[in-house]
Tab-separated table of C-alpha atoms in Angstrom:
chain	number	residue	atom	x	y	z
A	26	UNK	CA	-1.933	-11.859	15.083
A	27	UNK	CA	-3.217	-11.734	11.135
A	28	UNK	CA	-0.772	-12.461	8.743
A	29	UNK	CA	-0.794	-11.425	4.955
A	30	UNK	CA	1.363	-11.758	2.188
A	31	UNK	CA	2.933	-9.402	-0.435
A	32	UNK	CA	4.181	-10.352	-3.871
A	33	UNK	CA	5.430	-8.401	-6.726
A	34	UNK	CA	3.215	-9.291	-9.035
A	35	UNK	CA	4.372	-9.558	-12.485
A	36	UNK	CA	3.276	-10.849	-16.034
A	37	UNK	CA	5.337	-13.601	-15.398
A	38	UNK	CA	4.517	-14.431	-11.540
A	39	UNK	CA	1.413	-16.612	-10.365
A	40	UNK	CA	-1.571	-14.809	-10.743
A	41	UNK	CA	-2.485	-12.284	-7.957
A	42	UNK	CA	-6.385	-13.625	-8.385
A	43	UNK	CA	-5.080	-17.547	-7.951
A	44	UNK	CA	-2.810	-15.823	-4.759
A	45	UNK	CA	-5.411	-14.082	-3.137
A	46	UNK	CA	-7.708	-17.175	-3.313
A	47	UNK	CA	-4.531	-19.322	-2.343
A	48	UNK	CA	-3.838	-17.467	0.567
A	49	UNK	CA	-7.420	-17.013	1.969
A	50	UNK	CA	-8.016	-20.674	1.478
A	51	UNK	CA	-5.076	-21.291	4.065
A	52	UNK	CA	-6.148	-18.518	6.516
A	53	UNK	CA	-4.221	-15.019	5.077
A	54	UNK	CA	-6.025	-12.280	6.199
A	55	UNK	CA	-4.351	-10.043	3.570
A	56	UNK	CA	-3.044	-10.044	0.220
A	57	UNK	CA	-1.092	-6.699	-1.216
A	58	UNK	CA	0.349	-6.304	-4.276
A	59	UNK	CA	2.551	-2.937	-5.427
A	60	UNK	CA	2.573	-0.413	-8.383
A	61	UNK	CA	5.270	0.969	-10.914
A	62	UNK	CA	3.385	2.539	-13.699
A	63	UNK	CA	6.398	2.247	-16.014
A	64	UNK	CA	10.485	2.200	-15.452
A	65	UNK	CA	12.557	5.109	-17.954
A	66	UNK	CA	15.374	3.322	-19.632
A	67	UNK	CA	17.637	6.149	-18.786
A	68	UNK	CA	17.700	6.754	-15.352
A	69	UNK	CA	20.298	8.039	-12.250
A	70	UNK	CA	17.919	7.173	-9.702
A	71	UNK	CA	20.076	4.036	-7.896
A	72	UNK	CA	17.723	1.037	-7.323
A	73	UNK	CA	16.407	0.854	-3.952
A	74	UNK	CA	16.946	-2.516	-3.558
A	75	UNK	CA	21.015	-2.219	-3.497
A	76	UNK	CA	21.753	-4.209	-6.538
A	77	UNK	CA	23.722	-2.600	-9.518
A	78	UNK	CA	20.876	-3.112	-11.927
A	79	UNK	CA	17.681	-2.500	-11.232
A	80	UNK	CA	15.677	-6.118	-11.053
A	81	UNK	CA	13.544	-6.767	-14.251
A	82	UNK	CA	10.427	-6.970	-12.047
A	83	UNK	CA	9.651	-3.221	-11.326
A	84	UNK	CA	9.414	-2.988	-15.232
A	85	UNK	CA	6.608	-5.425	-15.949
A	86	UNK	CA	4.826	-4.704	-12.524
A	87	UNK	CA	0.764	-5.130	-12.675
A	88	UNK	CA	-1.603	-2.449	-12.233
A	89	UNK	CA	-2.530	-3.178	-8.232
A	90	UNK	CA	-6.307	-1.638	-9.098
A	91	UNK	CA	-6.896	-4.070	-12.055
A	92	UNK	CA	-5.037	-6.872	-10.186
A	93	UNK	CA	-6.966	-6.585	-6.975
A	94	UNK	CA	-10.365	-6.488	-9.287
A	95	UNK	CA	-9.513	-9.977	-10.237
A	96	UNK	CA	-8.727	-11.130	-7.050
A	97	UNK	CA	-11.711	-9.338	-5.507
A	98	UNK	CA	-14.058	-11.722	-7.640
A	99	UNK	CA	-12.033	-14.334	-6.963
A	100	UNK	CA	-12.076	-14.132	-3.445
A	101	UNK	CA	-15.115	-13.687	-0.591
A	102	UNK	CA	-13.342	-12.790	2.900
A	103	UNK	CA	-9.751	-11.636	2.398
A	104	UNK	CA	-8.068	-7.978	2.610
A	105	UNK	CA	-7.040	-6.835	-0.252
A	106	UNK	CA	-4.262	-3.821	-0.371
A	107	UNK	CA	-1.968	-1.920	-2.466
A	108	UNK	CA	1.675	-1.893	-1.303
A	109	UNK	CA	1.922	0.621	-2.494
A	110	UNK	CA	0.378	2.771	-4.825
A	111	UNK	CA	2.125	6.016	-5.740
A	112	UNK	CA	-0.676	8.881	-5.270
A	113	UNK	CA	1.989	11.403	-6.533
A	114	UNK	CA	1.867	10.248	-9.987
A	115	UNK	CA	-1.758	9.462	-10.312
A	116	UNK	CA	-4.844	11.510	-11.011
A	117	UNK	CA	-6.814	11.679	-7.863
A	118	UNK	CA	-10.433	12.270	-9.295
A	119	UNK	CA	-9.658	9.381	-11.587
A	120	UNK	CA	-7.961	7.302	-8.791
A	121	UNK	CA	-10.911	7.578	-6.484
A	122	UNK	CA	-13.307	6.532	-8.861
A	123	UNK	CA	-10.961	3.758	-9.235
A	124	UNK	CA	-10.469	2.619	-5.606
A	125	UNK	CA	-14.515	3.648	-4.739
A	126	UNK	CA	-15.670	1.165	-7.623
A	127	UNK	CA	-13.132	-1.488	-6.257
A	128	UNK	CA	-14.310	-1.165	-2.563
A	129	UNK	CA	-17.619	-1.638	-3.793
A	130	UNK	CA	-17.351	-4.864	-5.849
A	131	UNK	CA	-15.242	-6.298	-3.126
A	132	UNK	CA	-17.686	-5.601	-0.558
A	133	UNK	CA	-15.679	-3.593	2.032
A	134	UNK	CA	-12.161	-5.338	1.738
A	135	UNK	CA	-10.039	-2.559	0.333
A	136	UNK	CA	-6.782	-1.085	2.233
A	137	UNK	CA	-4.630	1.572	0.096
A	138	UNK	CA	-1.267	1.324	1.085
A	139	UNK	CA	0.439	4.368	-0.292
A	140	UNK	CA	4.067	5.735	-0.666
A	141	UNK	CA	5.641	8.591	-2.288
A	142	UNK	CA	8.326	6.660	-4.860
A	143	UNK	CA	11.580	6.202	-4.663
A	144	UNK	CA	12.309	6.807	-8.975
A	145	UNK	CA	12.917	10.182	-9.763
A	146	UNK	CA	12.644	9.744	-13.471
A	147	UNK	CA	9.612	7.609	-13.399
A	148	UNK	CA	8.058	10.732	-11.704
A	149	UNK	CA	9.373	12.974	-13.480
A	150	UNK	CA	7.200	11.210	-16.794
A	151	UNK	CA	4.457	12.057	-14.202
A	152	UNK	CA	4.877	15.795	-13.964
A	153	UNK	CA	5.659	15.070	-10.294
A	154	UNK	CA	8.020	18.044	-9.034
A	155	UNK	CA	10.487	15.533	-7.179
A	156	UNK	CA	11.553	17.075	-4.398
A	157	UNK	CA	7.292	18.131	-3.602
A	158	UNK	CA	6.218	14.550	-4.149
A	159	UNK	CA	5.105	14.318	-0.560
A	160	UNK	CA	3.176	17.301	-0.836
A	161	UNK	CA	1.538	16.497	-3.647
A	162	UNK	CA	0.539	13.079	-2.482
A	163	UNK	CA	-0.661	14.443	0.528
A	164	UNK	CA	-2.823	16.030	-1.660
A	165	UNK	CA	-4.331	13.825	-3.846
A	166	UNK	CA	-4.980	11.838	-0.685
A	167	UNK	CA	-7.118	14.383	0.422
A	168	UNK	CA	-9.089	15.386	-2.328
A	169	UNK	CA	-9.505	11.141	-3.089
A	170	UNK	CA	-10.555	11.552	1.006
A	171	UNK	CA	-13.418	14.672	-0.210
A	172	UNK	CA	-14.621	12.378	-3.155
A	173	UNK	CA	-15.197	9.478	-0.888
A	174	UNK	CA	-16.968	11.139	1.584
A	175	UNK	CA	-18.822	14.279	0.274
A	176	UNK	CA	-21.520	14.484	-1.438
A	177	UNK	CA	-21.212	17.755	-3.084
A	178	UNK	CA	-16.670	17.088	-3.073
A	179	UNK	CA	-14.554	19.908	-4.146
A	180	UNK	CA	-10.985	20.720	-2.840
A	181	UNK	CA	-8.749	23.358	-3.652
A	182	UNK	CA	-4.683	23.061	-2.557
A	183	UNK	CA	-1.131	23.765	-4.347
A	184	UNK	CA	-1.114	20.479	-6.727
A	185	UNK	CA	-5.140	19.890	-7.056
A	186	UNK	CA	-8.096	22.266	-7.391
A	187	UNK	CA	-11.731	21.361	-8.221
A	188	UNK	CA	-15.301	22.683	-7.695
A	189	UNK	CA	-18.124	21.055	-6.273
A	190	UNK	CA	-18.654	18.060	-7.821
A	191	UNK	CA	-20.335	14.378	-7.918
A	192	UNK	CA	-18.556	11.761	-7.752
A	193	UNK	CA	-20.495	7.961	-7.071
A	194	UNK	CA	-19.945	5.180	-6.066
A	195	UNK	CA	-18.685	5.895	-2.534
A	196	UNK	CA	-16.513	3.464	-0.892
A	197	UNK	CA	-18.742	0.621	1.188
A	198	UNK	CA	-16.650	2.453	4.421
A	199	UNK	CA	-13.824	4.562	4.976
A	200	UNK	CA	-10.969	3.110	3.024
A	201	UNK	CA	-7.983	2.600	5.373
A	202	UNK	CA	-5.266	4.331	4.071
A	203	UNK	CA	-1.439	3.556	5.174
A	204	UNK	CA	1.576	5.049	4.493
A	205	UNK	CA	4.534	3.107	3.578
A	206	UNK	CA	8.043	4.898	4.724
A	207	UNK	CA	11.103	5.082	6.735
A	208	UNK	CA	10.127	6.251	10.328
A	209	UNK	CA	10.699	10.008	11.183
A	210	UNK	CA	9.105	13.093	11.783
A	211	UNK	CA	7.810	14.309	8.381
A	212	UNK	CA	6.487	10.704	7.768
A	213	UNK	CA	4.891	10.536	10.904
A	214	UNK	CA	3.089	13.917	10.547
A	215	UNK	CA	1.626	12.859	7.291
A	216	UNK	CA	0.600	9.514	9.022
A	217	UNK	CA	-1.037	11.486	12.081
A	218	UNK	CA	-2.911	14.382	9.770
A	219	UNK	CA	-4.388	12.038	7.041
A	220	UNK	CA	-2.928	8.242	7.648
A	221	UNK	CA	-4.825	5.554	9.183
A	222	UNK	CA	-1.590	3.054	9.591
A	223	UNK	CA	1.941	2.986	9.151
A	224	UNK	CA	3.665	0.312	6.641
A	225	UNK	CA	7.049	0.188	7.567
A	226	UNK	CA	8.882	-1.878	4.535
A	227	UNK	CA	10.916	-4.809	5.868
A	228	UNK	CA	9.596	-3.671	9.610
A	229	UNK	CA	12.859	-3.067	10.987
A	230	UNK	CA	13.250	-0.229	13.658
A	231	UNK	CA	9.572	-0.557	14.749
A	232	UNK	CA	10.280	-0.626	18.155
A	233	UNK	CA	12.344	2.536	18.337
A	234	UNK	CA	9.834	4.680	16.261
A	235	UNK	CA	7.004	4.089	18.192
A	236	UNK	CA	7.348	6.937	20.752
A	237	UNK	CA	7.562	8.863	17.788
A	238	UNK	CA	4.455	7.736	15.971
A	239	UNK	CA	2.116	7.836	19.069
A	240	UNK	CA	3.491	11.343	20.059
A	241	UNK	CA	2.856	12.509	16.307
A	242	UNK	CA	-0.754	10.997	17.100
A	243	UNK	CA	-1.462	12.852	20.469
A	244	UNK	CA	-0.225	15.883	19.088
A	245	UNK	CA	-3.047	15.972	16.116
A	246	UNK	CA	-5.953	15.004	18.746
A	247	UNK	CA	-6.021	11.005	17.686
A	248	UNK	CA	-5.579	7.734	18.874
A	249	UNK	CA	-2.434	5.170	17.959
A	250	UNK	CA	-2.467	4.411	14.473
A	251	UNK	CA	-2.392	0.834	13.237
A	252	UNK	CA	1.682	-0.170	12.168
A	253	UNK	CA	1.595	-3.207	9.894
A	254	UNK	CA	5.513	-4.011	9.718
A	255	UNK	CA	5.225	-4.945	5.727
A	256	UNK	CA	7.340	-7.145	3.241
A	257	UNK	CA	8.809	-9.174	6.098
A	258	UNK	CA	10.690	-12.398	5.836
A	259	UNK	CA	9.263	-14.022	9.165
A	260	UNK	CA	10.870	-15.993	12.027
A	261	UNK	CA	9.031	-17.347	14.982
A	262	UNK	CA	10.921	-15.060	17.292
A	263	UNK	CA	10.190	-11.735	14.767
A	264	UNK	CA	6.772	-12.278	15.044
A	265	UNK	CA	6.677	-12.880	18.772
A	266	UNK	CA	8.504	-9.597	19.018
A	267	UNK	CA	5.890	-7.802	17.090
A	268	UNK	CA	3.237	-9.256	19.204
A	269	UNK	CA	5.108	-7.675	22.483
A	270	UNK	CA	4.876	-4.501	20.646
A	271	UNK	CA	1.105	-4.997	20.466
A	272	UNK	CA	1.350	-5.107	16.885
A	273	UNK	CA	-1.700	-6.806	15.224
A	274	UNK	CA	-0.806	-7.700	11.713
A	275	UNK	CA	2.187	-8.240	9.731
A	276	UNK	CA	2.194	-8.581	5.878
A	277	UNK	CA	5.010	-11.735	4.628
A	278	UNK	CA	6.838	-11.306	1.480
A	279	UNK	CA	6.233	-13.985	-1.078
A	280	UNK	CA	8.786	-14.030	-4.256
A	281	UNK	CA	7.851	-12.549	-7.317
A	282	UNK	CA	7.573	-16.230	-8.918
A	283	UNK	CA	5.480	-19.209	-10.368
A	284	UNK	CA	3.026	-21.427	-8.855
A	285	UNK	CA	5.776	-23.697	-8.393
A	286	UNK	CA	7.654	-21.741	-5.903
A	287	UNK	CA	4.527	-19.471	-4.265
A	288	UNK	CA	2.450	-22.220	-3.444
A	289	UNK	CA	4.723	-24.379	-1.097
A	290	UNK	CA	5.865	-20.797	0.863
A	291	UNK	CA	2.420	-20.182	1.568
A	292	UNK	CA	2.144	-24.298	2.818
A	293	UNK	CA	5.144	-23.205	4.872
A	294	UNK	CA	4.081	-20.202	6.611
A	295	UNK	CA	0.641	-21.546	7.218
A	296	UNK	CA	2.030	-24.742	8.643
A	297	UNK	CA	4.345	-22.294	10.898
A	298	UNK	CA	2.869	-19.511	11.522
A	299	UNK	CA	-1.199	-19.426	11.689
């Protein structure tokens, strides 16, 4: 099984350039790192996370393109993956220059995780109608999908309409893109039409949803997607379980915190786990 870590990378964390090259010096097959382009003072939107205030991190977050830059020069073997970036309130002609030119550079090592947000105000900054955010990042998906692949692109839909176009560099392959959600059937039919993997955040209820997911599959003409149970704090009897499920990878969540702290966790789960 590959393991990779997740951190919410900060102005005030380690570096995600000194983690990626930290974790593929012990063996990580993966390093992802997650987006908030801003946080509205005023919001109503509860945090996601439970607590009564929303934690200071998801305010200074990094941009995961820029970040992943840096730790694509840094780094020679090692996946490198958003988790997540919020299609929804990005532009997708600029975005897939974005993630085309990173691909590139990196040599092939690019996975977008993606999710649709959980802050209705920080959307709302976007333009993002809130209750058609899936819709329109199913969208941008797909026309980012046409300017990766076409060499004339154009795409016309609800939320994004353009003419033929070009649009270089093209990603050095298809860019694996996986969807980060709660399992069910609106998820899963995004994941079967245009997904190539399912993130499920903390990775519980994997087991359950799989029927699900694989039915989704069969019924758009495709094989079993990828899941990559994402964020998780691991055991030696989680991960066993996810290897019964025939699960393949599983990302491990790394604080949001110094050298100091980062570096002995990775010692730890390398010692344990690879």
């Amino acid at each position: 099984m590959r393991l990779g870590i997740t951190m919410f990378a900060t102005d005030r964390t380690m570096p995600p350039h000194e983690l990626a090259r930290a974790a593929e010096e012990r063996g990580f097959a993966s390093v992802y790192v997650p987006e908030h382009t801003h946080i509205p003072v005023s919001r109503e939107t509860p945090p996601p996370t439970g607590d009564a205030a929303l934690p200071a991190e998801y305010a200074r977050t990094l941009d995961p393109l820029v970040a992943l830059a840096a730790a694509a020069a840094a780094t020679e073997r090692i996946t490198l993956g958003t988790g997540v970036l919020l299609p929804a309130q990005r532009d997708p002609i600029v975005t897939a220059k974005a993630v085309a030119t990173l691909d590139r550079l990196a040599g092939g090592r690019v996975a977008l995780g993606v999710g649709f947000g959980w802050n209705a105000e920080e959307g709302a900054d976007h333009g993002v109608p809130w209750k058609r955010r899936r819709a329109v990042a199913r969208e941008h998906v797909l026309a980012m999908r046409a300017l990766w692949t076409d060499d004339e692109a154009s795409f016309k839909g609800e939320f994004v309409d353009f003419g033929p176009c070009w649009s270089w560099p093209k990603p050095s392959r298809r860019v694996p893109v996986l969807l980060g959600g709660a399992p069910g059937p609106t998820l899963f039919a995004h994941i079967a039409e245009y997904g190539d993997g399912w993130l499920p955040i903390g990775g519980a209820g994997v087991r359950e949803a799989l029927p699900d997911l694989r039915r989704a599959c069969a019924e758009a003409g495709r094989d079993m997607v990828p899941v990559v149970p994402f964020g998780t704090s691991p055991t030696p009897e989680k991960l066993d379980y996810y290897a019964s499920l025939g699960i393949e990878e599983v990302v491990l969540r790394a604080p949001g915190a110094g050298r100091d702290t980062v570096l002995p966790l990775l010692d730890e789960y390398a010692r344990a786990y690879l």
